[in-house]
Amino acid sequence: MKEIHKAGVHHQDIYPGNILLVRGNPDRLVWIDFDIATTFTDPKPEQLALSDYEIELVKGFGDALRDDQAEGLPPNTKFY
């Protein structure tokens, strides 16, 4: 997500279903579904705040997935 923000884009639809993992390269992922994304060239405080918010959403995915696993649920159960 930080790389997307560096390119001047806010995704605006942050959830695990919009992330694809690259087979054979577990350190690489691809964000999809940019249909409601917005762009910016000169970040203003409100744009920086949105960037921070999107990063915090991504950080929360791990907690939710750990909770699902602890409960014996399939991956991403709470997001669909």
XYZ file of C-alpha atoms in Angstrom:
80
model
C 0.000 0.000 0.000
C 2.878 2.375 0.713
C 4.120 1.914 -2.860
C 0.655 2.712 -4.190
C 0.592 5.883 -2.098
C 4.069 6.847 -3.370
C 2.577 6.697 -6.881
C -0.060 9.238 -5.824
C -2.994 6.842 -5.571
C -5.487 6.092 -2.799
C -7.054 2.669 -3.323
C -10.296 3.464 -1.436
C -11.450 -0.200 -1.301
C -9.136 -1.801 1.245
C -10.017 -5.365 2.179
C -8.303 -8.769 1.810
C -10.384 -9.769 -1.223
C -8.534 -7.124 -3.217
C -5.125 -8.667 -2.571
C -3.649 -11.401 -4.744
C -0.653 -13.406 -3.572
C 1.963 -14.291 -6.172
C 2.470 -18.052 -6.330
C 6.085 -18.985 -5.718
C 6.901 -15.557 -4.278
C 5.221 -15.229 -0.863
C 6.787 -11.814 -0.261
C 5.015 -10.309 -3.272
C 1.361 -9.378 -3.488
C -0.742 -7.486 -5.989
C -3.568 -5.076 -5.179
C -6.566 -5.235 -7.521
C -9.878 -3.402 -7.978
C -8.934 0.236 -8.407
C -12.347 1.246 -9.783
C -12.986 3.795 -7.018
C -9.344 4.829 -6.488
C -8.418 8.496 -6.399
C -5.171 10.193 -7.363
C -3.212 13.090 -5.919
C -0.083 14.967 -6.936
C 0.672 17.304 -4.049
C -0.288 15.581 -0.789
C -2.263 17.816 1.532
C -2.948 16.971 5.199
C -6.271 15.266 4.407
C -4.620 13.121 1.726
C -1.830 12.130 4.093
C -4.464 11.235 6.688
C -6.233 8.988 4.160
C -2.910 7.305 3.360
C -2.351 6.657 7.067
C -5.899 5.312 7.407
C -5.433 2.881 4.507
C -2.162 1.643 6.030
C -3.885 1.059 9.389
C -6.624 -0.956 7.665
C -4.004 -3.190 6.065
C -2.240 -3.671 9.415
C -5.533 -4.890 10.899
C -5.854 -7.758 8.420
C -3.323 -9.871 10.295
C -5.204 -9.567 13.574
C -8.507 -10.556 11.978
C -6.955 -13.515 10.173
C -5.269 -14.714 13.389
C -8.634 -14.540 15.170
C -10.261 -16.595 12.401
C -7.487 -19.187 12.616
C -7.758 -19.404 16.418
C -11.503 -20.036 16.044
C -10.892 -22.726 13.430
C -12.555 -20.661 10.705
C -11.458 -20.664 7.064
C -9.233 -17.749 6.007
C -10.958 -14.383 5.529
C -14.287 -15.557 6.975
C -15.016 -12.201 8.611
C -14.357 -10.225 5.438
C -16.901 -11.917 3.155
